[in-house]
PDB file of C-alpha atoms in Angstrom:
ATOM      1  CA  MET A 186     -11.019 -18.526  -3.025  1.00  0.00           C
ATOM      2  CA  PRO A 187      -8.581 -17.603  -0.227  1.00  0.00           C
ATOM      3  CA  HIS A 188      -6.020 -20.013   0.951  1.00  0.00           C
ATOM      4  CA  ILE A 189      -6.074 -18.948   4.466  1.00  0.00           C
ATOM      5  CA  SER A 190      -9.165 -17.915   6.265  1.00  0.00           C
ATOM      6  CA  GLN A 191      -9.956 -14.699   8.264  1.00  0.00           C
ATOM      7  CA  ILE A 192      -9.787 -14.883  12.065  1.00  0.00           C
ATOM      8  CA  ASP A 193     -13.036 -15.589  13.715  1.00  0.00           C
ATOM      9  CA  TYR A 194     -13.210 -12.755  16.320  1.00  0.00           C
ATOM     10  CA  ALA A 195     -15.474 -14.703  18.640  1.00  0.00           C
ATOM     11  CA  THR A 196     -13.023 -17.629  19.118  1.00  0.00           C
ATOM     12  CA  ALA A 197      -9.709 -15.653  18.673  1.00  0.00           C
ATOM     13  CA  ALA A 198      -7.166 -15.723  21.377  1.00  0.00           C
ATOM     14  CA  PRO A 199      -6.962 -12.555  23.549  1.00  0.00           C
ATOM     15  CA  ASP A 200      -3.902 -11.121  21.842  1.00  0.00           C
ATOM     16  CA  ILE A 201      -5.463 -11.335  18.621  1.00  0.00           C
ATOM     17  CA  ARG A 202      -8.924  -9.727  19.617  1.00  0.00           C
ATOM     18  CA  GLU A 203      -6.728  -7.010  21.265  1.00  0.00           C
ATOM     19  CA  ALA A 204      -4.908  -6.344  18.017  1.00  0.00           C
ATOM     20  CA  HIS A 205      -8.095  -6.440  16.152  1.00  0.00           C
ATOM     21  CA  ASP A 206      -9.656  -4.030  18.577  1.00  0.00           C
ATOM     22  CA  GLU A 207      -6.742  -1.661  18.302  1.00  0.00           C
ATOM     23  CA  GLU A 208      -7.025  -1.716  14.391  1.00  0.00           C
ATOM     24  CA  VAL A 209     -10.701  -0.687  14.784  1.00  0.00           C
ATOM     25  CA  ARG A 210      -9.750   2.185  17.168  1.00  0.00           C
ATOM     26  CA  ALA A 211      -7.014   3.403  14.782  1.00  0.00           C
ATOM     27  CA  ARG A 212      -8.541   2.923  11.495  1.00  0.00           C
ATOM     28  CA  GLY A 213     -12.221   2.353  11.991  1.00  0.00           C
ATOM     29  CA  HIS A 214     -12.552  -1.166  10.476  1.00  0.00           C
ATOM     30  CA  VAL A 215     -10.297  -4.312   9.812  1.00  0.00           C
ATOM     31  CA  THR A 216      -9.721  -5.212   6.185  1.00  0.00           C
ATOM     32  CA  ASN A 217      -9.824  -8.781   4.880  1.00  0.00           C
ATOM     33  CA  MET A 218      -6.115  -8.705   4.458  1.00  0.00           C
ATOM     34  CA  LYS A 219      -5.571  -7.781   8.065  1.00  0.00           C
ATOM     35  CA  ARG A 220      -8.228 -10.296   9.413  1.00  0.00           C
ATOM     36  CA  THR A 221      -6.017 -13.028   7.529  1.00  0.00           C
ATOM     37  CA  LEU A 222      -2.837 -11.635   8.978  1.00  0.00           C
ATOM     38  CA  LEU A 223      -4.132 -11.539  12.426  1.00  0.00           C
ATOM     39  CA  HIS A 224      -3.645 -15.368  12.709  1.00  0.00           C
ATOM     40  CA  SER A 225       0.057 -14.488  13.369  1.00  0.00           C
ATOM     41  CA  PRO A 226       0.290 -11.299  15.601  1.00  0.00           C
ATOM     42  CA  PRO A 227       3.983 -11.135  14.787  1.00  0.00           C
ATOM     43  CA  ALA A 228       3.289 -11.244  10.941  1.00  0.00           C
ATOM     44  CA  TYR A 229       0.331  -8.617  11.462  1.00  0.00           C
ATOM     45  CA  ARG A 230       2.708  -6.427  13.356  1.00  0.00           C
ATOM     46  CA  ALA A 231       5.376  -6.524  10.713  1.00  0.00           C
ATOM     47  CA  TYR A 232       3.017  -5.429   8.002  1.00  0.00           C
ATOM     48  CA  MET A 233       1.424  -2.712  10.074  1.00  0.00           C
ATOM     49  CA  GLU A 234       4.843  -0.970   9.885  1.00  0.00           C
ATOM     50  CA  TRP A 235       3.500   0.196   6.461  1.00  0.00           C
ATOM     51  CA  TYR A 236       1.788   2.997   8.437  1.00  0.00           C
ATOM     52  CA  THR A 237       4.945   4.112  10.162  1.00  0.00           C
ATOM     53  CA  LEU A 238       6.698   4.727   6.816  1.00  0.00           C
ATOM     54  CA  ARG A 239       3.564   6.114   5.474  1.00  0.00           C
ATOM     55  CA  ASP A 240       3.661   8.703   8.279  1.00  0.00           C
ATOM     56  CA  GLU A 241       7.250   9.479   7.517  1.00  0.00           C
ATOM     57  CA  LEU A 242       6.652   9.944   3.761  1.00  0.00           C
ATOM     58  CA  ALA A 243       3.557  12.223   4.484  1.00  0.00           C
ATOM     59  CA  LYS A 244       6.281  14.647   5.814  1.00  0.00           C
ATOM     60  CA  VAL A 245       7.760  15.097   2.340  1.00  0.00           C
ATOM     61  CA  LEU A 246       5.079  13.726  -0.232  1.00  0.00           C
ATOM     62  CA  PRO A 247       1.609  15.213  -0.890  1.00  0.00           C
ATOM     63  CA  ASP A 248      -1.302  12.613  -0.443  1.00  0.00           C
ATOM     64  CA  ARG A 249      -1.705  12.282  -4.320  1.00  0.00           C
ATOM     65  CA  ALA A 250       1.924  11.696  -4.880  1.00  0.00           C
ATOM     66  CA  PHE A 251       1.961   8.990  -2.251  1.00  0.00           C
ATOM     67  CA  TRP A 252      -1.224   7.404  -3.448  1.00  0.00           C
ATOM     68  CA  LEU A 253       0.255   7.407  -7.135  1.00  0.00           C
ATOM     69  CA  TYR A 254       3.748   5.998  -5.850  1.00  0.00           C
ATOM     70  CA  SER A 255       1.728   3.276  -4.041  1.00  0.00           C
ATOM     71  CA  HIS A 256      -0.706   2.475  -6.878  1.00  0.00           C
ATOM     72  CA  ALA A 257       2.204   2.207  -9.401  1.00  0.00           C
ATOM     73  CA  ILE A 258       3.963  -0.371  -7.110  1.00  0.00           C
ATOM     74  CA  SER A 259       0.799  -2.465  -6.695  1.00  0.00           C
ATOM     75  CA  ALA A 260      -0.399  -2.427 -10.448  1.00  0.00           C
ATOM     76  CA  ALA A 261       3.167  -3.325 -11.370  1.00  0.00           C
ATOM     77  CA  SER A 262       2.924  -6.207  -8.760  1.00  0.00           C
ATOM     78  CA  ASP A 263      -0.578  -7.067 -10.196  1.00  0.00           C
ATOM     79  CA  CYS A 264      -2.242  -6.835  -6.804  1.00  0.00           C
ATOM     80  CA  LEU A 265      -5.900  -6.332  -7.321  1.00  0.00           C
ATOM     81  CA  ILE A 266      -6.716  -5.407  -3.652  1.00  0.00           C
ATOM     82  CA  CYS A 267      -3.942  -2.772  -3.249  1.00  0.00           C
ATOM     83  CA  THR A 268      -4.644  -1.238  -6.650  1.00  0.00           C
ATOM     84  CA  LEU A 269      -8.283  -0.845  -5.946  1.00  0.00           C
ATOM     85  CA  PHE A 270      -7.354   0.519  -2.409  1.00  0.00           C
ATOM     86  CA  PHE A 271      -5.286   3.317  -4.146  1.00  0.00           C
ATOM     87  CA  ARG A 272      -7.715   3.777  -7.007  1.00  0.00           C
ATOM     88  CA  ARG A 273     -10.525   4.394  -4.234  1.00  0.00           C
ATOM     89  CA  ALA A 274      -8.141   7.091  -2.550  1.00  0.00           C
ATOM     90  CA  LEU A 275      -7.541   8.753  -5.918  1.00  0.00           C
ATOM     91  CA  ILE A 276     -11.088   8.591  -7.132  1.00  0.00           C
ATOM     92  CA  ASP A 277     -12.503   9.856  -3.731  1.00  0.00           C
ATOM     93  CA  ALA A 278     -10.110  12.876  -3.803  1.00  0.00           C
ATOM     94  CA  GLY A 279     -11.519  13.666  -7.127  1.00  0.00           C
ATOM     95  CA  PHE A 280      -8.889  12.394  -9.547  1.00  0.00           C
ATOM     96  CA  SER A 281      -9.540   9.883 -12.315  1.00  0.00           C
ATOM     97  CA  PRO A 282      -6.762   7.464 -12.347  1.00  0.00           C
ATOM     98  CA  GLU A 283      -7.034   7.049 -16.219  1.00  0.00           C
ATOM     99  CA  GLU A 284      -7.357  10.728 -17.149  1.00  0.00           C
ATOM    100  CA  PHE A 285      -5.287  12.991 -14.893  1.00  0.00           C
ATOM    101  CA  GLN A 286      -1.995  14.485 -15.925  1.00  0.00           C
ATOM    102  CA  PRO A 287       0.739  13.750 -13.254  1.00  0.00           C
ATOM    103  CA  ASP A 288       3.003  16.516 -12.316  1.00  0.00           C
ATOM    104  CA  GLU A 289       6.777  16.101 -12.386  1.00  0.00           C
ATOM    105  CA  GLU A 290       7.206  14.573  -9.086  1.00  0.00           C
ATOM    106  CA  GLU A 291       4.330  12.260  -9.246  1.00  0.00           C
ATOM    107  CA  GLN A 292       5.645  10.926 -12.574  1.00  0.00           C
ATOM    108  CA  LEU A 293       9.078  10.481 -11.057  1.00  0.00           C
ATOM    109  CA  LEU A 294       7.406   8.440  -8.092  1.00  0.00           C
ATOM    110  CA  ILE A 295       5.201   6.495 -10.602  1.00  0.00           C
ATOM    111  CA  ASP A 296       8.321   5.649 -12.643  1.00  0.00           C
ATOM    112  CA  PHE A 297      10.329   4.730  -9.556  1.00  0.00           C
ATOM    113  CA  GLY A 298       7.440   2.454  -7.946  1.00  0.00           C
ATOM    114  CA  GLN A 299       6.972   0.507 -11.199  1.00  0.00           C
ATOM    115  CA  ALA A 300      10.795  -0.017 -11.743  1.00  0.00           C
ATOM    116  CA  ILE A 301      11.087  -1.177  -8.004  1.00  0.00           C
ATOM    117  CA  ALA A 302       8.270  -3.646  -8.486  1.00  0.00           C
ATOM    118  CA  ARG A 303       9.314  -4.950 -11.855  1.00  0.00           C
ATOM    119  CA  ILE A 304      13.040  -5.157 -11.860  1.00  0.00           C
ATOM    120  CA  SER A 305      14.137  -4.105  -8.044  1.00  0.00           C
ATOM    121  CA  ASN A 306      17.781  -5.144  -8.935  1.00  0.00           C
ATOM    122  CA  ALA A 307      17.976  -2.846 -11.940  1.00  0.00           C
ATOM    123  CA  VAL A 308      16.236   0.323 -11.184  1.00  0.00           C
ATOM    124  CA  PRO A 309      17.444   2.421 -14.319  1.00  0.00           C
ATOM    125  CA  PRO A 310      20.175   4.939 -13.574  1.00  0.00           C
ATOM    126  CA  ASP A 311      18.281   7.907 -14.822  1.00  0.00           C
ATOM    127  CA  ILE A 312      15.408   7.291 -12.386  1.00  0.00           C
ATOM    128  CA  TRP A 313      17.958   6.993  -9.484  1.00  0.00           C
ATOM    129  CA  ALA A 314      19.618  10.201 -10.624  1.00  0.00           C
ATOM    130  CA  ARG A 315      16.281  12.017 -10.469  1.00  0.00           C
ATOM    131  CA  ILE A 316      15.279  10.558  -7.300  1.00  0.00           C
ATOM    132  CA  SER A 317      18.703  11.618  -5.898  1.00  0.00           C
ATOM    133  CA  GLU A 318      18.300  15.205  -6.876  1.00  0.00           C
ATOM    134  CA  ARG A 319      14.746  15.447  -5.636  1.00  0.00           C
ATOM    135  CA  TYR A 320      15.156  13.686  -2.222  1.00  0.00           C
ATOM    136  CA  ASP A 321      17.600  13.394   0.581  1.00  0.00           C
ATOM    137  CA  GLU A 322      19.045  10.006   1.774  1.00  0.00           C
ATOM    138  CA  LYS A 323      16.610   9.523   4.427  1.00  0.00           C
ATOM    139  CA  THR A 324      13.641  10.075   2.145  1.00  0.00           C
ATOM    140  CA  ARG A 325      15.311   7.559  -0.297  1.00  0.00           C
ATOM    141  CA  VAL A 326      15.481   5.051   2.306  1.00  0.00           C
ATOM    142  CA  ASP A 327      11.914   5.563   3.342  1.00  0.00           C
ATOM    143  CA  LEU A 328      10.755   5.264  -0.279  1.00  0.00           C
ATOM    144  CA  VAL A 329      12.554   2.178  -0.890  1.00  0.00           C
ATOM    145  CA  ALA A 330      11.714   0.592   2.582  1.00  0.00           C
ATOM    146  CA  PHE A 331       8.063   1.474   1.961  1.00  0.00           C
ATOM    147  CA  ALA A 332       8.107  -0.070  -1.537  1.00  0.00           C
ATOM    148  CA  GLY A 333       9.408  -3.185   0.030  1.00  0.00           C
ATOM    149  CA  LEU A 334       6.649  -3.254   2.428  1.00  0.00           C
ATOM    150  CA  MET A 335       4.032  -2.430  -0.290  1.00  0.00           C
ATOM    151  CA  ILE A 336       5.488  -5.311  -2.383  1.00  0.00           C
ATOM    152  CA  ALA A 337       5.163  -7.645   0.468  1.00  0.00           C
ATOM    153  CA  THR A 338       1.636  -6.638   1.022  1.00  0.00           C
ATOM    154  CA  ASN A 339       1.075  -7.166  -2.676  1.00  0.00           C
ATOM    155  CA  ILE A 340       2.657 -10.707  -2.471  1.00  0.00           C
ATOM    156  CA  PHE A 341       0.509 -11.555   0.606  1.00  0.00           C
ATOM    157  CA  ASN A 342      -2.690 -10.600  -1.059  1.00  0.00           C
ATOM    158  CA  ASN A 343      -1.670 -12.495  -4.100  1.00  0.00           C
ATOM    159  CA  VAL A 344      -0.313 -15.606  -2.903  1.00  0.00           C
ATOM    160  CA  VAL A 345      -3.038 -16.070  -0.283  1.00  0.00           C
ATOM    161  CA  GLU A 346      -5.887 -14.977  -2.731  1.00  0.00           C
ATOM    162  CA  VAL A 347      -7.524 -12.480  -0.204  1.00  0.00           C
ATOM    163  CA  SER A 348     -10.944 -11.430  -1.301  1.00  0.00           C
ATOM    164  CA  PRO A 349     -11.231  -7.784  -1.902  1.00  0.00           C
ATOM    165  CA  ASP A 350     -13.036  -5.838   0.601  1.00  0.00           C
ATOM    166  CA  PRO A 351     -16.646  -5.268  -0.576  1.00  0.00           C
ATOM    167  CA  GLU A 352     -16.339  -1.201  -0.263  1.00  0.00           C
ATOM    168  CA  LEU A 353     -13.517  -1.735  -2.921  1.00  0.00           C
ATOM    169  CA  GLU A 354     -15.536  -3.491  -5.540  1.00  0.00           C
ATOM    170  CA  PRO A 355     -16.966  -0.042  -6.917  1.00  0.00           C
ATOM    171  CA  TYR A 356     -13.586   1.036  -7.659  1.00  0.00           C
ATOM    172  CA  ARG A 357     -12.794  -1.720 -10.220  1.00  0.00           C
ATOM    173  CA  LYS A 358     -12.015  -0.492 -13.843  1.00  0.00           C
ATOM    174  CA  ALA A 359     -15.097  -0.604 -15.945  1.00  0.00           C
TER     175      ALA A 359
END
């Protein structure tokens, strides 16, 4: 059971309702995590920078590579909600998370994401070397900063025990 409730739109302060309405305009709905974060507009805004970094990475990473990177971080962080979110992205795009073969770039991002989530102060030098060969410094900064926000999101969901959104339930592993 969640340790923090979701906001009640009807009784929420105007700035919270405004942020909620903007989220609906931008993405079509408000997730359980975001309805919980909206208790604090500054916290909500900080977490929404995830999308800014996602847009930067979209300039250099194909969608599937991005989803696999995010999924690897979330799975290594043991975050059910985020893992389901990226499983849905992969499955809806026609990929089975259990049966596909990652290409070289995807495997590198999976390895990097898992290493960051598991041992952030000791990412293996060989992974860093391969990341440095493939991506410029700006992209490396974006990858690490995004991983930090992804891990922060994982931590928020795990600590608060945010309930998975109903639309994610069908994407659980059998």
